[in-house]
């Protein structure tokens, strides 16, 4: 067996006593350590699971930890952070739906891994990956299909978040009209629900939707 190097032993000891941050590759100060209760996976693992480089992950992690020193975010904190982007509207319900889409383990919290894996799909995933993620967001009870009630809840939450402050101002009937248009396009067999196959097939044939899928390609 090869003897362990001094550097390897030091690295292992830092991780064992939880004083080493694998994403920022730095020693955590004692005062900061007291607030941290969760350690993310190492850089190499997240590089494999996402489309981000090590440098990009480090930048994202510093921002994430600045907002969430504990290393995880619960729904109330997520809503508070998200509301800062829509100060003139009520984003709480849409943020609730978004949080559930990020909370892939259904444990009431979003870790850095949860956050960055979803962000990687949204920003750099394939068209199919992005559409699958969007479908999962709209499928509120995660039963594999989108109902009219689910889409109505989504559209109402978007309207609450920004509809009253758009120009020209959206009519009160706008959410229902959007839902009607959605089902007219997507519900191919008119059974009252939209399946993932119907969703993918319709979206991939819609030029406007396909263009929107590239909207965030060069964000970071």
mmCIF file with all atom_site columns, C-alpha atoms in Angstrom:
data_model
loop_
_atom_site.group_PDB
_atom_site.id
_atom_site.type_symbol
_atom_site.label_atom_id
_atom_site.label_alt_id
_atom_site.label_comp_id
_atom_site.label_asym_id
_atom_site.label_entity_id
_atom_site.label_seq_id
_atom_site.pdbx_PDB_ins_code
_atom_site.Cartn_x
_atom_site.Cartn_y
_atom_site.Cartn_z
_atom_site.occupancy
_atom_site.B_iso_or_equiv
_atom_site.pdbx_formal_charge
_atom_site.auth_seq_id
_atom_site.auth_comp_id
_atom_site.auth_asym_id
_atom_site.auth_atom_id
_atom_site.pdbx_PDB_model_num
ATOM 1   C CA . UNK A 1 1   ? 0.000   0.000  0.000   1.00 0.00 ? 1   UNK A CA 1
ATOM 2   C CA . UNK A 1 2   ? 1.333   3.435  -0.957  1.00 0.00 ? 2   UNK A CA 1
ATOM 3   C CA . UNK A 1 3   ? 1.972   5.768  1.972   1.00 0.00 ? 3   UNK A CA 1
ATOM 4   C CA . UNK A 1 4   ? -0.451  8.671  2.187   1.00 0.00 ? 4   UNK A CA 1
ATOM 5   C CA . UNK A 1 5   ? 1.048   12.036 1.368   1.00 0.00 ? 5   UNK A CA 1
ATOM 6   C CA . UNK A 1 6   ? 1.168   14.804 3.923   1.00 0.00 ? 6   UNK A CA 1
ATOM 7   C CA . UNK A 1 7   ? -1.133  16.963 1.752   1.00 0.00 ? 7   UNK A CA 1
ATOM 8   C CA . UNK A 1 8   ? -3.693  14.148 1.451   1.00 0.00 ? 8   UNK A CA 1
ATOM 9   C CA . UNK A 1 9   ? -3.682  13.562 5.193   1.00 0.00 ? 9   UNK A CA 1
ATOM 10  C CA . UNK A 1 10  ? -4.151  17.262 5.849   1.00 0.00 ? 10  UNK A CA 1
ATOM 11  C CA . UNK A 1 11  ? -7.043  17.441 3.383   1.00 0.00 ? 11  UNK A CA 1
ATOM 12  C CA . UNK A 1 12  ? -8.743  14.421 4.941   1.00 0.00 ? 12  UNK A CA 1
ATOM 13  C CA . UNK A 1 13  ? -8.363  15.819 8.433   1.00 0.00 ? 13  UNK A CA 1
ATOM 14  C CA . UNK A 1 14  ? -9.904  19.138 7.397   1.00 0.00 ? 14  UNK A CA 1
ATOM 15  C CA . UNK A 1 15  ? -12.936 17.377 5.959   1.00 0.00 ? 15  UNK A CA 1
ATOM 16  C CA . UNK A 1 16  ? -13.252 15.096 8.944   1.00 0.00 ? 16  UNK A CA 1
ATOM 17  C CA . UNK A 1 17  ? -13.295 17.951 11.441  1.00 0.00 ? 17  UNK A CA 1
ATOM 18  C CA . UNK A 1 18  ? -15.584 19.882 9.023   1.00 0.00 ? 18  UNK A CA 1
ATOM 19  C CA . UNK A 1 19  ? -13.255 22.858 8.858   1.00 0.00 ? 19  UNK A CA 1
ATOM 20  C CA . UNK A 1 20  ? -12.613 22.523 5.125   1.00 0.00 ? 20  UNK A CA 1
ATOM 21  C CA . UNK A 1 21  ? -15.013 23.750 2.460   1.00 0.00 ? 21  UNK A CA 1
ATOM 22  C CA . UNK A 1 22  ? -14.630 21.528 -0.627  1.00 0.00 ? 22  UNK A CA 1
ATOM 23  C CA . UNK A 1 23  ? -16.244 24.055 -2.962  1.00 0.00 ? 23  UNK A CA 1
ATOM 24  C CA . UNK A 1 24  ? -14.351 27.177 -1.994  1.00 0.00 ? 24  UNK A CA 1
ATOM 25  C CA . UNK A 1 25  ? -11.225 25.132 -1.228  1.00 0.00 ? 25  UNK A CA 1
ATOM 26  C CA . UNK A 1 26  ? -10.549 27.216 1.844   1.00 0.00 ? 26  UNK A CA 1
ATOM 27  C CA . UNK A 1 27  ? -10.421 26.916 5.599   1.00 0.00 ? 27  UNK A CA 1
ATOM 28  C CA . UNK A 1 28  ? -13.653 28.012 7.253   1.00 0.00 ? 28  UNK A CA 1
ATOM 29  C CA . UNK A 1 29  ? -13.272 30.383 10.183  1.00 0.00 ? 29  UNK A CA 1
ATOM 30  C CA . UNK A 1 30  ? -14.408 29.057 13.560  1.00 0.00 ? 30  UNK A CA 1
ATOM 31  C CA . UNK A 1 31  ? -17.141 31.674 13.851  1.00 0.00 ? 31  UNK A CA 1
ATOM 32  C CA . UNK A 1 32  ? -18.495 30.818 10.424  1.00 0.00 ? 32  UNK A CA 1
ATOM 33  C CA . UNK A 1 33  ? -18.251 27.088 11.100  1.00 0.00 ? 33  UNK A CA 1
ATOM 34  C CA . UNK A 1 34  ? -20.757 27.408 13.922  1.00 0.00 ? 34  UNK A CA 1
ATOM 35  C CA . UNK A 1 35  ? -23.454 28.519 11.447  1.00 0.00 ? 35  UNK A CA 1
ATOM 36  C CA . UNK A 1 36  ? -22.826 25.832 8.854   1.00 0.00 ? 36  UNK A CA 1
ATOM 37  C CA . UNK A 1 37  ? -24.813 22.628 9.267   1.00 0.00 ? 37  UNK A CA 1
ATOM 38  C CA . UNK A 1 38  ? -24.534 21.144 5.789   1.00 0.00 ? 38  UNK A CA 1
ATOM 39  C CA . UNK A 1 39  ? -21.558 20.325 3.602   1.00 0.00 ? 39  UNK A CA 1
ATOM 40  C CA . UNK A 1 40  ? -22.022 20.098 -0.166  1.00 0.00 ? 40  UNK A CA 1
ATOM 41  C CA . UNK A 1 41  ? -20.422 17.505 -2.382  1.00 0.00 ? 41  UNK A CA 1
ATOM 42  C CA . UNK A 1 42  ? -16.929 18.192 -3.701  1.00 0.00 ? 42  UNK A CA 1
ATOM 43  C CA . UNK A 1 43  ? -16.199 20.115 -6.864  1.00 0.00 ? 43  UNK A CA 1
ATOM 44  C CA . UNK A 1 44  ? -15.292 17.110 -8.998  1.00 0.00 ? 44  UNK A CA 1
ATOM 45  C CA . UNK A 1 45  ? -18.606 15.411 -8.262  1.00 0.00 ? 45  UNK A CA 1
ATOM 46  C CA . UNK A 1 46  ? -20.649 18.509 -9.117  1.00 0.00 ? 46  UNK A CA 1
ATOM 47  C CA . UNK A 1 47  ? -18.650 19.138 -12.306 1.00 0.00 ? 47  UNK A CA 1
ATOM 48  C CA . UNK A 1 48  ? -19.717 15.635 -13.403 1.00 0.00 ? 48  UNK A CA 1
ATOM 49  C CA . UNK A 1 49  ? -23.380 16.230 -12.520 1.00 0.00 ? 49  UNK A CA 1
ATOM 50  C CA . UNK A 1 50  ? -23.727 19.714 -14.047 1.00 0.00 ? 50  UNK A CA 1
ATOM 51  C CA . UNK A 1 51  ? -22.556 21.739 -17.039 1.00 0.00 ? 51  UNK A CA 1
ATOM 52  C CA . UNK A 1 52  ? -20.600 24.163 -14.866 1.00 0.00 ? 52  UNK A CA 1
ATOM 53  C CA . UNK A 1 53  ? -16.834 24.440 -14.504 1.00 0.00 ? 53  UNK A CA 1
ATOM 54  C CA . UNK A 1 54  ? -15.072 24.340 -11.147 1.00 0.00 ? 54  UNK A CA 1
ATOM 55  C CA . UNK A 1 55  ? -14.637 28.111 -11.214 1.00 0.00 ? 55  UNK A CA 1
ATOM 56  C CA . UNK A 1 56  ? -18.307 28.707 -11.990 1.00 0.00 ? 56  UNK A CA 1
ATOM 57  C CA . UNK A 1 57  ? -19.373 26.360 -9.201  1.00 0.00 ? 57  UNK A CA 1
ATOM 58  C CA . UNK A 1 58  ? -17.159 28.183 -6.714  1.00 0.00 ? 58  UNK A CA 1
ATOM 59  C CA . UNK A 1 59  ? -18.700 31.529 -7.682  1.00 0.00 ? 59  UNK A CA 1
ATOM 60  C CA . UNK A 1 60  ? -22.227 30.105 -7.441  1.00 0.00 ? 60  UNK A CA 1
ATOM 61  C CA . UNK A 1 61  ? -21.468 28.502 -4.090  1.00 0.00 ? 61  UNK A CA 1
ATOM 62  C CA . UNK A 1 62  ? -20.129 31.704 -2.578  1.00 0.00 ? 62  UNK A CA 1
ATOM 63  C CA . UNK A 1 63  ? -23.317 33.495 -3.590  1.00 0.00 ? 63  UNK A CA 1
ATOM 64  C CA . UNK A 1 64  ? -25.481 30.639 -2.308  1.00 0.00 ? 64  UNK A CA 1
ATOM 65  C CA . UNK A 1 65  ? -23.697 30.494 1.029   1.00 0.00 ? 65  UNK A CA 1
ATOM 66  C CA . UNK A 1 66  ? -23.865 34.272 1.387   1.00 0.00 ? 66  UNK A CA 1
ATOM 67  C CA . UNK A 1 67  ? -27.672 34.051 1.230   1.00 0.00 ? 67  UNK A CA 1
ATOM 68  C CA . UNK A 1 68  ? -27.885 30.730 3.093   1.00 0.00 ? 68  UNK A CA 1
ATOM 69  C CA . UNK A 1 69  ? -24.989 30.400 5.590   1.00 0.00 ? 69  UNK A CA 1
ATOM 70  C CA . UNK A 1 70  ? -26.339 27.070 6.850   1.00 0.00 ? 70  UNK A CA 1
ATOM 71  C CA . UNK A 1 71  ? -25.763 25.512 3.439   1.00 0.00 ? 71  UNK A CA 1
ATOM 72  C CA . UNK A 1 72  ? -29.444 24.733 2.819   1.00 0.00 ? 72  UNK A CA 1
ATOM 73  C CA . UNK A 1 73  ? -32.501 26.896 2.204   1.00 0.00 ? 73  UNK A CA 1
ATOM 74  C CA . UNK A 1 74  ? -36.027 26.259 3.460   1.00 0.00 ? 74  UNK A CA 1
ATOM 75  C CA . UNK A 1 75  ? -39.174 27.439 1.700   1.00 0.00 ? 75  UNK A CA 1
ATOM 76  C CA . UNK A 1 76  ? -39.669 30.635 3.685   1.00 0.00 ? 76  UNK A CA 1
ATOM 77  C CA . UNK A 1 77  ? -36.107 31.771 3.009   1.00 0.00 ? 77  UNK A CA 1
ATOM 78  C CA . UNK A 1 78  ? -36.483 30.839 -0.654  1.00 0.00 ? 78  UNK A CA 1
ATOM 79  C CA . UNK A 1 79  ? -39.658 32.937 -0.888  1.00 0.00 ? 79  UNK A CA 1
ATOM 80  C CA . UNK A 1 80  ? -37.960 35.858 0.812   1.00 0.00 ? 80  UNK A CA 1
ATOM 81  C CA . UNK A 1 81  ? -35.030 35.775 -1.610  1.00 0.00 ? 81  UNK A CA 1
ATOM 82  C CA . UNK A 1 82  ? -37.279 35.344 -4.654  1.00 0.00 ? 82  UNK A CA 1
ATOM 83  C CA . UNK A 1 83  ? -39.562 38.220 -3.620  1.00 0.00 ? 83  UNK A CA 1
ATOM 84  C CA . UNK A 1 84  ? -36.631 40.623 -4.008  1.00 0.00 ? 84  UNK A CA 1
ATOM 85  C CA . UNK A 1 85  ? -36.857 40.148 -7.786  1.00 0.00 ? 85  UNK A CA 1
ATOM 86  C CA . UNK A 1 86  ? -40.575 41.061 -7.851  1.00 0.00 ? 86  UNK A CA 1
ATOM 87  C CA . UNK A 1 87  ? -40.993 43.784 -5.200  1.00 0.00 ? 87  UNK A CA 1
ATOM 88  C CA . UNK A 1 88  ? -44.169 45.194 -6.777  1.00 0.00 ? 88  UNK A CA 1
ATOM 89  C CA . UNK A 1 89  ? -46.053 41.911 -6.885  1.00 0.00 ? 89  UNK A CA 1
ATOM 90  C CA . UNK A 1 90  ? -46.863 38.890 -4.734  1.00 0.00 ? 90  UNK A CA 1
ATOM 91  C CA . UNK A 1 91  ? -44.455 36.147 -5.769  1.00 0.00 ? 91  UNK A CA 1
ATOM 92  C CA . UNK A 1 92  ? -45.136 33.845 -2.807  1.00 0.00 ? 92  UNK A CA 1
ATOM 93  C CA . UNK A 1 93  ? -47.270 31.265 -4.611  1.00 0.00 ? 93  UNK A CA 1
ATOM 94  C CA . UNK A 1 94  ? -45.065 31.025 -7.691  1.00 0.00 ? 94  UNK A CA 1
ATOM 95  C CA . UNK A 1 95  ? -42.011 30.802 -5.421  1.00 0.00 ? 95  UNK A CA 1
ATOM 96  C CA . UNK A 1 96  ? -43.761 27.930 -3.600  1.00 0.00 ? 96  UNK A CA 1
ATOM 97  C CA . UNK A 1 97  ? -44.175 26.031 -6.882  1.00 0.00 ? 97  UNK A CA 1
ATOM 98  C CA . UNK A 1 98  ? -40.600 26.820 -7.897  1.00 0.00 ? 98  UNK A CA 1
ATOM 99  C CA . UNK A 1 99  ? -39.270 25.666 -4.526  1.00 0.00 ? 99  UNK A CA 1
ATOM 100 C CA . UNK A 1 100 ? -41.052 22.319 -4.910  1.00 0.00 ? 100 UNK A CA 1
ATOM 101 C CA . UNK A 1 101 ? -39.425 21.888 -8.336  1.00 0.00 ? 101 UNK A CA 1
ATOM 102 C CA . UNK A 1 102 ? -35.969 22.569 -6.846  1.00 0.00 ? 102 UNK A CA 1
ATOM 103 C CA . UNK A 1 103 ? -36.652 20.345 -3.815  1.00 0.00 ? 103 UNK A CA 1
ATOM 104 C CA . UNK A 1 104 ? -35.939 17.146 -5.700  1.00 0.00 ? 104 UNK A CA 1
ATOM 105 C CA . UNK A 1 105 ? -35.749 15.020 -2.534  1.00 0.00 ? 105 UNK A CA 1
ATOM 106 C CA . UNK A 1 106 ? -39.098 16.302 -1.185  1.00 0.00 ? 106 UNK A CA 1
ATOM 107 C CA . UNK A 1 107 ? -37.587 16.981 2.234   1.00 0.00 ? 107 UNK A CA 1
ATOM 108 C CA . UNK A 1 108 ? -38.610 20.619 2.619   1.00 0.00 ? 108 UNK A CA 1
ATOM 109 C CA . UNK A 1 109 ? -35.172 22.044 1.891   1.00 0.00 ? 109 UNK A CA 1
ATOM 110 C CA . UNK A 1 110 ? -32.991 22.882 -1.098  1.00 0.00 ? 110 UNK A CA 1
ATOM 111 C CA . UNK A 1 111 ? -29.294 22.102 -0.848  1.00 0.00 ? 111 UNK A CA 1
ATOM 112 C CA . UNK A 1 112 ? -26.610 23.620 -3.045  1.00 0.00 ? 112 UNK A CA 1
ATOM 113 C CA . UNK A 1 113 ? -26.589 20.396 -5.080  1.00 0.00 ? 113 UNK A CA 1
ATOM 114 C CA . UNK A 1 114 ? -30.364 20.624 -5.642  1.00 0.00 ? 114 UNK A CA 1
ATOM 115 C CA . UNK A 1 115 ? -30.036 24.261 -6.652  1.00 0.00 ? 115 UNK A CA 1
ATOM 116 C CA . UNK A 1 116 ? -27.068 23.947 -8.995  1.00 0.00 ? 116 UNK A CA 1
ATOM 117 C CA . UNK A 1 117 ? -28.288 20.768 -10.741 1.00 0.00 ? 117 UNK A CA 1
ATOM 118 C CA . UNK A 1 118 ? -31.617 22.428 -11.589 1.00 0.00 ? 118 UNK A CA 1
ATOM 119 C CA . UNK A 1 119 ? -29.857 25.657 -12.574 1.00 0.00 ? 119 UNK A CA 1
ATOM 120 C CA . UNK A 1 120 ? -27.607 23.696 -14.900 1.00 0.00 ? 120 UNK A CA 1
ATOM 121 C CA . UNK A 1 121 ? -30.658 22.222 -16.644 1.00 0.00 ? 121 UNK A CA 1
ATOM 122 C CA . UNK A 1 122 ? -32.386 25.614 -16.950 1.00 0.00 ? 122 UNK A CA 1
ATOM 123 C CA . UNK A 1 123 ? -29.309 27.410 -18.273 1.00 0.00 ? 123 UNK A CA 1
ATOM 124 C CA . UNK A 1 124 ? -27.391 24.739 -20.174 1.00 0.00 ? 124 UNK A CA 1
ATOM 125 C CA . UNK A 1 125 ? -29.517 21.633 -20.467 1.00 0.00 ? 125 UNK A CA 1
ATOM 126 C CA . UNK A 1 126 ? -30.667 20.136 -23.744 1.00 0.00 ? 126 UNK A CA 1
ATOM 127 C CA . UNK A 1 127 ? -34.050 21.213 -25.114 1.00 0.00 ? 127 UNK A CA 1
ATOM 128 C CA . UNK A 1 128 ? -35.568 17.948 -23.878 1.00 0.00 ? 128 UNK A CA 1
ATOM 129 C CA . UNK A 1 129 ? -34.042 18.395 -20.407 1.00 0.00 ? 129 UNK A CA 1
ATOM 130 C CA . UNK A 1 130 ? -35.397 21.940 -20.159 1.00 0.00 ? 130 UNK A CA 1
ATOM 131 C CA . UNK A 1 131 ? -38.874 20.880 -21.283 1.00 0.00 ? 131 UNK A CA 1
ATOM 132 C CA . UNK A 1 132 ? -38.910 17.985 -18.821 1.00 0.00 ? 132 UNK A CA 1
ATOM 133 C CA . UNK A 1 133 ? -37.951 20.390 -16.029 1.00 0.00 ? 133 UNK A CA 1
ATOM 134 C CA . UNK A 1 134 ? -40.729 22.815 -17.039 1.00 0.00 ? 134 UNK A CA 1
ATOM 135 C CA . UNK A 1 135 ? -43.254 19.971 -17.161 1.00 0.00 ? 135 UNK A CA 1
ATOM 136 C CA . UNK A 1 136 ? -42.243 18.902 -13.672 1.00 0.00 ? 136 UNK A CA 1
ATOM 137 C CA . UNK A 1 137 ? -42.786 22.481 -12.475 1.00 0.00 ? 137 UNK A CA 1
ATOM 138 C CA . UNK A 1 138 ? -46.313 22.596 -13.914 1.00 0.00 ? 138 UNK A CA 1
ATOM 139 C CA . UNK A 1 139 ? -47.193 19.079 -12.743 1.00 0.00 ? 139 UNK A CA 1
ATOM 140 C CA . UNK A 1 140 ? -47.865 20.239 -9.205  1.00 0.00 ? 140 UNK A CA 1
ATOM 141 C CA . UNK A 1 141 ? -48.769 16.881 -7.662  1.00 0.00 ? 141 UNK A CA 1
ATOM 142 C CA . UNK A 1 142 ? -46.109 15.017 -9.686  1.00 0.00 ? 142 UNK A CA 1
ATOM 143 C CA . UNK A 1 143 ? -48.516 12.401 -11.023 1.00 0.00 ? 143 UNK A CA 1
ATOM 144 C CA . UNK A 1 144 ? -47.208 12.563 -14.585 1.00 0.00 ? 144 UNK A CA 1
ATOM 145 C CA . UNK A 1 145 ? -49.813 14.844 -16.141 1.00 0.00 ? 145 UNK A CA 1
ATOM 146 C CA . UNK A 1 146 ? -50.856 18.499 -16.028 1.00 0.00 ? 146 UNK A CA 1
ATOM 147 C CA . UNK A 1 147 ? -54.487 19.177 -15.217 1.00 0.00 ? 147 UNK A CA 1
ATOM 148 C CA . UNK A 1 148 ? -56.460 22.318 -15.994 1.00 0.00 ? 148 UNK A CA 1
ATOM 149 C CA . UNK A 1 149 ? -56.583 23.079 -12.264 1.00 0.00 ? 149 UNK A CA 1
ATOM 150 C CA . UNK A 1 150 ? -52.796 22.843 -11.962 1.00 0.00 ? 150 UNK A CA 1
ATOM 151 C CA . UNK A 1 151 ? -52.211 25.125 -14.931 1.00 0.00 ? 151 UNK A CA 1
ATOM 152 C CA . UNK A 1 152 ? -54.778 27.584 -13.554 1.00 0.00 ? 152 UNK A CA 1
ATOM 153 C CA . UNK A 1 153 ? -52.884 27.707 -10.242 1.00 0.00 ? 153 UNK A CA 1
ATOM 154 C CA . UNK A 1 154 ? -49.617 28.312 -12.112 1.00 0.00 ? 154 UNK A CA 1
ATOM 155 C CA . UNK A 1 155 ? -51.060 31.094 -14.279 1.00 0.00 ? 155 UNK A CA 1
ATOM 156 C CA . UNK A 1 156 ? -52.764 32.776 -11.320 1.00 0.00 ? 156 UNK A CA 1
ATOM 157 C CA . UNK A 1 157 ? -49.471 32.729 -9.409  1.00 0.00 ? 157 UNK A CA 1
ATOM 158 C CA . UNK A 1 158 ? -47.667 34.344 -12.378 1.00 0.00 ? 158 UNK A CA 1
ATOM 159 C CA . UNK A 1 159 ? -50.401 36.961 -12.655 1.00 0.00 ? 159 UNK A CA 1
ATOM 160 C CA . UNK A 1 160 ? -50.133 37.712 -8.931  1.00 0.00 ? 160 UNK A CA 1
ATOM 161 C CA . UNK A 1 161 ? -46.373 38.025 -9.278  1.00 0.00 ? 161 UNK A CA 1
ATOM 162 C CA . UNK A 1 162 ? -46.266 40.419 -12.205 1.00 0.00 ? 162 UNK A CA 1
ATOM 163 C CA . UNK A 1 163 ? -49.554 40.672 -14.111 1.00 0.00 ? 163 UNK A CA 1
ATOM 164 C CA . UNK A 1 164 ? -50.869 43.808 -12.432 1.00 0.00 ? 164 UNK A CA 1
ATOM 165 C CA . UNK A 1 165 ? -47.684 45.702 -13.212 1.00 0.00 ? 165 UNK A CA 1
ATOM 166 C CA . UNK A 1 166 ? -47.226 44.801 -16.861 1.00 0.00 ? 166 UNK A CA 1
ATOM 167 C CA . UNK A 1 167 ? -47.806 47.244 -19.676 1.00 0.00 ? 167 UNK A CA 1
ATOM 168 C CA . UNK A 1 168 ? -50.300 47.072 -21.137 1.00 0.00 ? 168 UNK A CA 1
ATOM 169 C CA . UNK A 1 169 ? -52.029 45.844 -17.999 1.00 0.00 ? 169 UNK A CA 1
ATOM 170 C CA . UNK A 1 170 ? -53.248 42.252 -18.134 1.00 0.00 ? 170 UNK A CA 1
ATOM 171 C CA . UNK A 1 171 ? -56.987 41.700 -17.956 1.00 0.00 ? 171 UNK A CA 1
ATOM 172 C CA . UNK A 1 172 ? -58.408 39.717 -15.041 1.00 0.00 ? 172 UNK A CA 1
ATOM 173 C CA . UNK A 1 173 ? -59.461 37.067 -17.558 1.00 0.00 ? 173 UNK A CA 1
ATOM 174 C CA . UNK A 1 174 ? -55.887 36.672 -18.834 1.00 0.00 ? 174 UNK A CA 1
ATOM 175 C CA . UNK A 1 175 ? -54.911 33.661 -16.658 1.00 0.00 ? 175 UNK A CA 1
ATOM 176 C CA . UNK A 1 176 ? -57.972 31.684 -17.805 1.00 0.00 ? 176 UNK A CA 1
ATOM 177 C CA . UNK A 1 177 ? -57.313 32.615 -21.439 1.00 0.00 ? 177 UNK A CA 1
ATOM 178 C CA . UNK A 1 178 ? -53.734 31.391 -21.128 1.00 0.00 ? 178 UNK A CA 1
ATOM 179 C CA . UNK A 1 179 ? -54.933 28.099 -19.653 1.00 0.00 ? 179 UNK A CA 1
ATOM 180 C CA . UNK A 1 180 ? -57.507 27.666 -22.439 1.00 0.00 ? 180 UNK A CA 1
ATOM 181 C CA . UNK A 1 181 ? -54.834 28.306 -25.082 1.00 0.00 ? 181 UNK A CA 1
ATOM 182 C CA . UNK A 1 182 ? -52.439 25.918 -23.353 1.00 0.00 ? 182 UNK A CA 1
ATOM 183 C CA . UNK A 1 183 ? -54.934 23.040 -23.397 1.00 0.00 ? 183 UNK A CA 1
ATOM 184 C CA . UNK A 1 184 ? -56.117 23.814 -26.924 1.00 0.00 ? 184 UNK A CA 1
ATOM 185 C CA . UNK A 1 185 ? -52.513 23.407 -28.102 1.00 0.00 ? 185 UNK A CA 1
ATOM 186 C CA . UNK A 1 186 ? -51.276 20.653 -25.818 1.00 0.00 ? 186 UNK A CA 1
ATOM 187 C CA . UNK A 1 187 ? -54.195 18.327 -25.072 1.00 0.00 ? 187 UNK A CA 1
ATOM 188 C CA . UNK A 1 188 ? -54.069 16.407 -28.342 1.00 0.00 ? 188 UNK A CA 1
ATOM 189 C CA . UNK A 1 189 ? -56.605 13.717 -27.417 1.00 0.00 ? 189 UNK A CA 1
ATOM 190 C CA . UNK A 1 190 ? -58.941 16.070 -25.511 1.00 0.00 ? 190 UNK A CA 1
ATOM 191 C CA . UNK A 1 191 ? -58.969 13.963 -22.350 1.00 0.00 ? 191 UNK A CA 1
ATOM 192 C CA . UNK A 1 192 ? -58.607 16.964 -20.044 1.00 0.00 ? 192 UNK A CA 1
ATOM 193 C CA . UNK A 1 193 ? -54.955 16.408 -19.088 1.00 0.00 ? 193 UNK A CA 1
ATOM 194 C CA . UNK A 1 194 ? -51.586 17.034 -20.753 1.00 0.00 ? 194 UNK A CA 1
ATOM 195 C CA . UNK A 1 195 ? -49.063 14.197 -20.626 1.00 0.00 ? 195 UNK A CA 1
ATOM 196 C CA . UNK A 1 196 ? -45.322 14.563 -20.947 1.00 0.00 ? 196 UNK A CA 1
ATOM 197 C CA . UNK A 1 197 ? -45.445 13.131 -24.486 1.00 0.00 ? 197 UNK A CA 1
ATOM 198 C CA . UNK A 1 198 ? -48.092 15.649 -25.572 1.00 0.00 ? 198 UNK A CA 1
ATOM 199 C CA . UNK A 1 199 ? -46.127 18.443 -23.910 1.00 0.00 ? 199 UNK A CA 1
ATOM 200 C CA . UNK A 1 200 ? -42.815 17.536 -25.551 1.00 0.00 ? 200 UNK A CA 1
ATOM 201 C CA . UNK A 1 201 ? -44.316 16.951 -28.991 1.00 0.00 ? 201 UNK A CA 1
ATOM 202 C CA . UNK A 1 202 ? -46.221 20.246 -29.030 1.00 0.00 ? 202 UNK A CA 1
ATOM 203 C CA . UNK A 1 203 ? -43.378 22.345 -27.627 1.00 0.00 ? 203 UNK A CA 1
ATOM 204 C CA . UNK A 1 204 ? -40.833 20.945 -30.069 1.00 0.00 ? 204 UNK A CA 1
ATOM 205 C CA . UNK A 1 205 ? -43.070 21.944 -32.990 1.00 0.00 ? 205 UNK A CA 1
ATOM 206 C CA . UNK A 1 206 ? -43.636 25.477 -31.701 1.00 0.00 ? 206 UNK A CA 1
ATOM 207 C CA . UNK A 1 207 ? -41.019 27.927 -33.014 1.00 0.00 ? 207 UNK A CA 1
ATOM 208 C CA . UNK A 1 208 ? -41.668 30.522 -30.303 1.00 0.00 ? 208 UNK A CA 1
ATOM 209 C CA . UNK A 1 209 ? -41.280 27.984 -27.494 1.00 0.00 ? 209 UNK A CA 1
ATOM 210 C CA . UNK A 1 210 ? -38.100 26.649 -29.067 1.00 0.00 ? 210 UNK A CA 1
ATOM 211 C CA . UNK A 1 211 ? -36.633 30.150 -29.229 1.00 0.00 ? 211 UNK A CA 1
ATOM 212 C CA . UNK A 1 212 ? -37.534 30.771 -25.585 1.00 0.00 ? 212 UNK A CA 1
ATOM 213 C CA . UNK A 1 213 ? -35.631 27.624 -24.604 1.00 0.00 ? 213 UNK A CA 1
ATOM 214 C CA . UNK A 1 214 ? -32.418 29.416 -25.616 1.00 0.00 ? 214 UNK A CA 1
ATOM 215 C CA . UNK A 1 215 ? -33.194 32.589 -23.687 1.00 0.00 ? 215 UNK A CA 1
ATOM 216 C CA . UNK A 1 216 ? -30.781 31.829 -20.839 1.00 0.00 ? 216 UNK A CA 1
ATOM 217 C CA . UNK A 1 217 ? -28.034 30.076 -22.808 1.00 0.00 ? 217 UNK A CA 1
ATOM 218 C CA . UNK A 1 218 ? -25.410 32.766 -22.159 1.00 0.00 ? 218 UNK A CA 1
ATOM 219 C CA . UNK A 1 219 ? -26.473 34.035 -18.730 1.00 0.00 ? 219 UNK A CA 1
ATOM 220 C CA . UNK A 1 220 ? -23.303 32.768 -17.004 1.00 0.00 ? 220 UNK A CA 1
#
